Amino acid sequence: MQKSKLLISLFCLMVLFALFVQADGSSGVVLELNTQNFETTIQSNPQKVFFIKFFAPWCGHCKRLAGTWSELAKELEDSSVPHFQNVQLAKVNCDEHPDIRRKYSIRGYPTLVLFVGGKPVTEYYGYRTVPKFKSFLDDVFSSAKSSGSVDQVTEVELESKIKNQNRAWTVMFYNSESAQTKQFDSNFQQLATNNKDTNNFFAKIDCNQEKELCTKRLTIDLTNGPQFVIFTGSDKMMSQFKEQPSVESLQKFITSGHVSSKVQIPGPVDNTPTILHFLNDHPYISIGVVTMFCIAICGIFLAILCMSDDSEKKGKTEPAENTENTQTNPANNFDVSSDEEGDKVVEATSNETAPSNLKKRNLSSNNE
């Protein structure tokens, strides 16, 4: 009996130890940056990549990301991929260090930004999972050659791909409901196959799904069919193809023709009003504004109720008062006038009869 208890206790201890080791081994080093060490840390090694999480302690999304961020740090440390080993994860508490938040225009939490050589390179917009983070880092830093395939991408995915300094991306913007798309689709795949094992990569974007990117950010006009744009990561520029598309003309444009028509890549469209940015940065002010607004609405509602009650009471009492006034006013007028006349009569009578009364008294006294 005692041996069985001893074995059970030993087994429980082994399980707890294994869980402890696993939990401890699932987290890597995440640097905590502040106002004093931020600039010196990210500029200390120009070749080092810092993937920084800007967060706030009260943010629910930030709390859920904490475990994933530590797990990612551990996987990057243990990885044999060179560009993964060169990435250092870090975090900044924006509530405690608002000067850093203002300097880098952090408007929401969490915000995830890549820094290279002490400068921000790109921001991460995708799903916050370890595989997605690693795919993002691959897109930005991988030096692998093209596989000859065409990737179907979204704006968020394109944003990271075109930041890779080792690659040039040729992107076909199309309308999935247009009959012209099928005509160019096979030619575009052939073009990607011809550029296998080069630094020329290929992708396509459905403008029905990414309307804001096509119409507002890049102003792509699909009236005459699909449009082709080259994004060069080395200088962060873009060039739009203007000729009749064919495999030969596009290949010539990719090789050298795009150089003379390069323009700056427009930034993502920001539709959030400034006041919402301010309220997002100051949650306590947001709560105060909402509270004051609710109090004001309640006050207006109560004032309207009180005014309606007063008007109802006045409507009921005014007719009765008017009838009373009509009944009492004539009598009052009559009484006043009669009293005034009565006073005059009394006064006149008393003045006239006073001498006669004196004569009668004198006569009566003489007779006596």
XYZ file of C-alpha atoms in Angstrom:
368
model
C 0.000 0.000 0.000
C 2.751 2.411 0.930
C 4.690 1.522 -2.217
C 1.685 2.295 -4.409
C 1.208 5.681 -2.718
C 4.889 6.406 -3.210
C 4.705 5.514 -6.899
C 1.595 7.668 -7.404
C 3.259 10.629 -5.682
C 6.398 10.173 -7.769
C 4.332 10.025 -10.966
C 2.463 13.236 -10.020
C 5.749 15.017 -9.357
C 7.094 13.922 -12.744
C 3.951 15.200 -14.498
C 4.159 18.557 -12.714
C 7.853 18.849 -13.568
C 7.168 18.072 -17.228
C 4.415 20.692 -17.347
C 6.695 23.235 -15.704
C 9.501 22.563 -18.185
C 7.104 22.750 -21.110
C 5.597 26.026 -19.928
C 9.010 27.488 -19.251
C 10.366 26.313 -22.592
C 7.482 27.793 -24.609
C 8.537 31.379 -24.047
C 11.510 33.192 -25.484
C 13.206 36.461 -24.653
C 11.028 39.519 -25.250
C 12.845 42.779 -24.538
C 10.942 45.407 -22.575
C 11.775 48.803 -24.024
C 11.201 52.183 -22.383
C 11.991 55.854 -22.929
C 15.563 55.452 -21.685
C 16.654 52.430 -23.739
C 14.393 52.448 -26.830
C 16.557 54.420 -29.279
C 19.887 53.019 -28.116
C 18.608 49.434 -28.323
C 17.117 49.532 -31.826
C 20.107 51.467 -33.202
C 22.831 49.429 -31.494
C 22.999 46.882 -34.327
C 22.006 48.237 -37.779
C 21.616 44.698 -39.174
C 19.373 43.512 -36.342
C 15.610 43.384 -36.925
C 13.333 44.387 -34.045
C 9.716 43.263 -34.148
C 8.096 45.524 -31.542
C 4.680 45.215 -29.910
C 3.164 48.527 -28.768
C 0.517 47.709 -26.178
C -1.549 48.959 -23.236
C -2.134 46.911 -20.048
C -5.933 47.374 -20.185
C -6.210 46.194 -23.822
C -7.934 42.793 -24.133
C -6.341 41.974 -27.508
C -2.922 42.749 -26.022
C -3.503 40.348 -23.133
C -4.483 37.562 -25.538
C -1.419 38.247 -27.682
C 1.067 38.040 -24.770
C 1.377 34.243 -24.814
C 1.606 34.087 -28.608
C 4.308 36.768 -28.595
C 6.444 34.770 -26.132
C 5.892 31.577 -28.128
C 6.981 33.339 -31.324
C 10.130 34.617 -29.589
C 11.017 31.060 -28.586
C 10.447 29.635 -32.079
C 12.575 32.353 -33.666
C 15.394 31.662 -31.192
C 15.311 27.925 -31.904
C 14.965 28.290 -35.672
C 17.774 27.452 -38.084
C 16.505 29.956 -40.665
C 19.020 32.858 -40.770
C 16.509 35.670 -41.153
C 14.485 34.281 -38.226
C 17.540 34.230 -35.964
C 18.169 37.870 -36.818
C 14.782 38.985 -35.433
C 14.485 40.197 -31.824
C 11.020 40.560 -30.301
C 10.308 43.492 -27.976
C 7.412 45.345 -26.381
C 6.576 48.889 -25.225
C 3.956 49.836 -22.625
C 2.424 52.929 -24.247
C 0.574 53.971 -21.086
C 3.876 54.303 -19.233
C 5.801 55.743 -22.213
C 3.429 58.021 -24.158
C 6.359 59.901 -25.727
C 7.301 56.775 -27.726
C 3.668 56.312 -28.746
C 3.449 59.893 -30.015
C 6.774 59.738 -31.858
C 5.765 56.686 -33.894
C 2.061 57.669 -34.254
C 0.690 54.608 -32.474
C -3.096 54.909 -32.731
C -4.375 51.518 -31.612
C -3.385 48.494 -29.561
C -1.693 46.230 -30.184
C 0.380 47.757 -32.994
C 3.173 45.555 -34.348
C 6.023 47.250 -36.217
C 9.264 46.004 -37.780
C 12.337 48.188 -37.188
C 15.528 47.826 -39.238
C 18.542 50.041 -38.656
C 16.633 52.002 -36.015
C 13.801 52.945 -38.404
C 10.282 51.514 -38.865
C 10.055 49.446 -42.051
C 6.523 48.100 -42.088
C 3.560 47.376 -39.843
C 1.907 43.983 -39.428
C -1.848 43.898 -40.176
C -2.661 40.168 -40.418
C -3.904 37.472 -38.056
C -1.977 37.283 -34.776
C -0.816 33.669 -34.855
C 2.703 32.210 -34.855
C 2.444 30.729 -38.398
C 1.150 34.036 -39.799
C 3.917 35.985 -38.052
C 6.575 33.666 -39.502
C 5.038 33.897 -42.965
C 5.129 37.682 -42.642
C 8.819 37.628 -41.698
C 9.494 35.287 -44.625
C 7.808 37.709 -47.010
C 9.858 40.643 -45.768
C 13.297 39.067 -45.313
C 13.563 35.809 -47.227
C 16.168 35.700 -49.985
C 14.717 32.567 -51.612
C 14.111 32.625 -55.342
C 10.750 32.509 -57.109
C 8.994 29.150 -57.427
C 7.226 30.187 -60.642
C 3.762 30.301 -59.058
C 1.161 33.094 -58.914
C -0.073 33.932 -55.402
C -3.644 35.087 -54.786
C -3.165 37.804 -52.147
C -5.024 40.465 -50.184
C -3.918 44.017 -49.472
C -2.578 43.007 -46.053
C -0.464 40.223 -47.560
C 0.767 42.422 -50.395
C 1.841 45.069 -47.889
C 4.428 42.738 -46.360
C 5.536 41.106 -49.634
C 6.504 44.353 -51.364
C 8.729 45.330 -48.411
C 11.237 42.569 -49.245
C 14.373 44.307 -50.498
C 15.445 41.217 -52.444
C 12.308 40.917 -54.562
C 10.237 42.584 -57.252
C 6.535 41.756 -57.349
C 4.488 41.903 -60.542
C 0.818 42.067 -59.569
C -2.204 41.608 -61.825
C -5.257 43.582 -60.671
C -8.420 42.114 -62.138
C -12.203 42.002 -61.951
C -13.352 38.458 -61.225
C -16.683 39.161 -62.955
C -15.071 40.302 -66.215
C -14.752 37.987 -69.192
C -11.376 39.527 -70.063
C -9.777 38.086 -66.920
C -9.648 34.511 -68.229
C -7.909 35.704 -71.390
C -4.981 37.178 -69.406
C -4.884 34.606 -66.607
C -3.064 31.883 -68.548
C -0.579 34.372 -70.032
C 0.218 35.690 -66.559
C 0.864 32.181 -65.262
C 3.166 31.562 -68.211
C 5.055 34.748 -67.367
C 5.539 33.559 -63.749
C 6.797 30.174 -64.946
C 9.326 31.855 -67.243
C 10.738 33.765 -64.225
C 11.233 30.769 -61.966
C 14.422 30.850 -59.848
C 14.715 34.628 -60.176
C 13.917 37.531 -57.853
C 10.766 38.302 -59.856
C 7.640 37.173 -58.001
C 4.035 37.216 -59.175
C 0.666 37.730 -57.514
C -2.864 38.746 -58.386
C -5.564 40.690 -56.564
C -9.325 40.616 -57.116
C -10.474 44.247 -57.059
C -14.016 43.137 -56.192
C -12.598 41.947 -52.874
C -10.052 44.769 -52.404
C -11.996 47.778 -53.677
C -10.327 50.308 -51.389
C -6.839 49.265 -52.509
C -7.724 49.372 -56.208
C -9.911 52.474 -56.377
C -8.706 54.739 -53.561
C -5.096 53.834 -52.861
C -3.731 52.866 -56.290
C -6.536 54.278 -58.530
C -6.528 51.212 -60.790
C -8.880 51.519 -63.794
C -10.131 48.134 -65.002
C -12.271 49.473 -67.851
C -9.954 48.002 -70.490
C -9.248 44.760 -68.632
C -6.697 43.662 -66.011
C -3.897 46.052 -65.080
C -0.306 45.154 -64.180
C 1.889 46.889 -61.594
C 5.489 46.156 -60.555
C 6.508 46.808 -56.935
C 10.263 46.922 -56.299
C 11.270 46.257 -52.711
C 14.785 47.658 -53.097
C 13.564 51.263 -53.387
C 9.896 50.908 -52.308
C 8.644 52.180 -55.689
C 5.976 51.049 -58.176
C 5.482 51.173 -61.958
C 2.226 50.606 -63.871
C 2.232 48.873 -67.248
C 0.450 51.032 -69.880
C 0.819 49.016 -73.111
C -1.175 46.167 -74.637
C -0.342 43.186 -72.387
C 1.356 40.099 -73.746
C 3.946 37.701 -72.370
C 6.697 39.368 -74.405
C 5.761 42.985 -73.640
C 5.323 42.273 -69.925
C 8.657 40.441 -69.746
C 10.399 43.414 -71.330
C 8.680 45.746 -68.867
C 9.773 43.569 -65.899
C 13.367 43.393 -67.097
C 14.021 47.089 -67.711
C 10.994 48.979 -68.987
C 9.571 49.774 -65.569
C 12.594 51.811 -64.418
C 11.636 55.065 -66.186
C 8.044 55.120 -64.855
C 8.639 54.540 -61.138
C 6.529 56.438 -58.588
C 6.250 56.310 -54.805
C 3.959 53.620 -53.414
C 0.940 55.318 -51.759
C 0.381 54.505 -48.098
C -2.677 52.633 -46.820
C -5.907 54.627 -46.841
C -6.799 55.805 -43.333
C -10.562 56.327 -42.970
C -10.624 56.722 -39.203
C -11.555 60.278 -38.091
C -8.984 62.112 -35.994
C -11.354 62.477 -33.036
C -11.665 58.680 -32.842
C -7.876 58.377 -32.848
C -7.738 60.793 -29.913
C -10.444 58.957 -27.962
C -8.754 55.637 -28.693
C -5.496 56.967 -27.267
C -7.249 58.340 -24.156
C -9.749 55.715 -22.935
C -10.541 57.534 -19.678
C -11.502 60.657 -21.605
C -13.643 58.451 -23.856
C -15.480 57.082 -20.815
C -15.986 60.623 -19.483
C -17.319 61.876 -22.814
C -19.750 58.976 -23.107
C -20.906 59.478 -19.495
C -21.462 63.215 -19.984
C -23.337 62.532 -23.209
C -25.650 60.058 -21.445
C -26.262 62.514 -18.589
C -27.077 65.271 -21.085
C -29.546 63.044 -22.949
C -31.240 62.067 -19.665
C -31.443 65.729 -18.616
C -33.051 66.747 -21.900
C -35.527 63.892 -21.635
C -36.514 64.830 -18.058
C -36.872 68.502 -19.026
C -39.234 67.564 -21.856
C -41.343 65.455 -19.451
C -41.548 68.292 -16.907
C -42.579 70.797 -19.574
C -45.313 68.484 -20.858
C -46.675 67.986 -17.279
C -46.764 71.760 -16.667
C -48.605 72.416 -19.900
C -51.212 69.769 -19.018
C -51.779 71.334 -15.560
C -52.165 74.820 -17.039
C -54.653 73.512 -19.580
C -56.828 72.112 -16.776
C -56.734 75.135 -14.386
C -57.095 78.115 -16.765
C -60.853 77.620 -17.688
C -61.920 77.466 -14.005
C -60.025 80.631 -13.137
C -61.602 82.505 -16.040
C -65.168 81.592 -14.960
C -64.475 82.714 -11.413
C -63.162 86.061 -12.648
C -66.213 86.651 -14.817
C -68.530 85.970 -11.863
C -66.777 88.067 -9.257
C -65.625 91.104 -11.175
C -69.104 92.793 -11.710
C -70.014 92.384 -8.074
C -66.765 93.789 -6.937
C -67.146 96.771 -9.210
C -70.650 97.404 -7.961
C -69.674 97.158 -4.320
C -66.823 99.563 -4.750
C -68.928 102.143 -6.511
C -71.827 101.768 -4.035
C -69.449 102.112 -1.156
C -67.998 105.248 -2.625
C -71.427 106.733 -3.292
C -72.650 105.650 0.129
C -69.767 107.386 1.787
C -70.589 110.586 -0.103
C -74.269 110.364 0.793
C -73.515 109.811 4.415
C -71.135 112.687 4.479
C -73.598 115.026 2.750
C -76.510 114.020 4.987
C -74.570 114.530 8.152
C -73.453 117.985 7.055
C -76.995 119.164 6.143
C -78.800 117.893 9.238
C -76.397 119.117 11.821
C -77.776 122.774 12.108
C -81.426 121.662 12.411
C -80.578 119.335 15.210
C -78.900 122.171 17.062
C -82.037 124.400 16.681
C -84.275 121.690 18.061
C -82.053 121.286 21.074
C -82.029 125.054 21.693
C -85.844 125.288 21.530
C -86.302 122.429 23.886
C -83.939 124.014 26.352
C -85.797 127.404 26.203
C -89.172 125.800 26.834
C -87.859 124.216 29.895
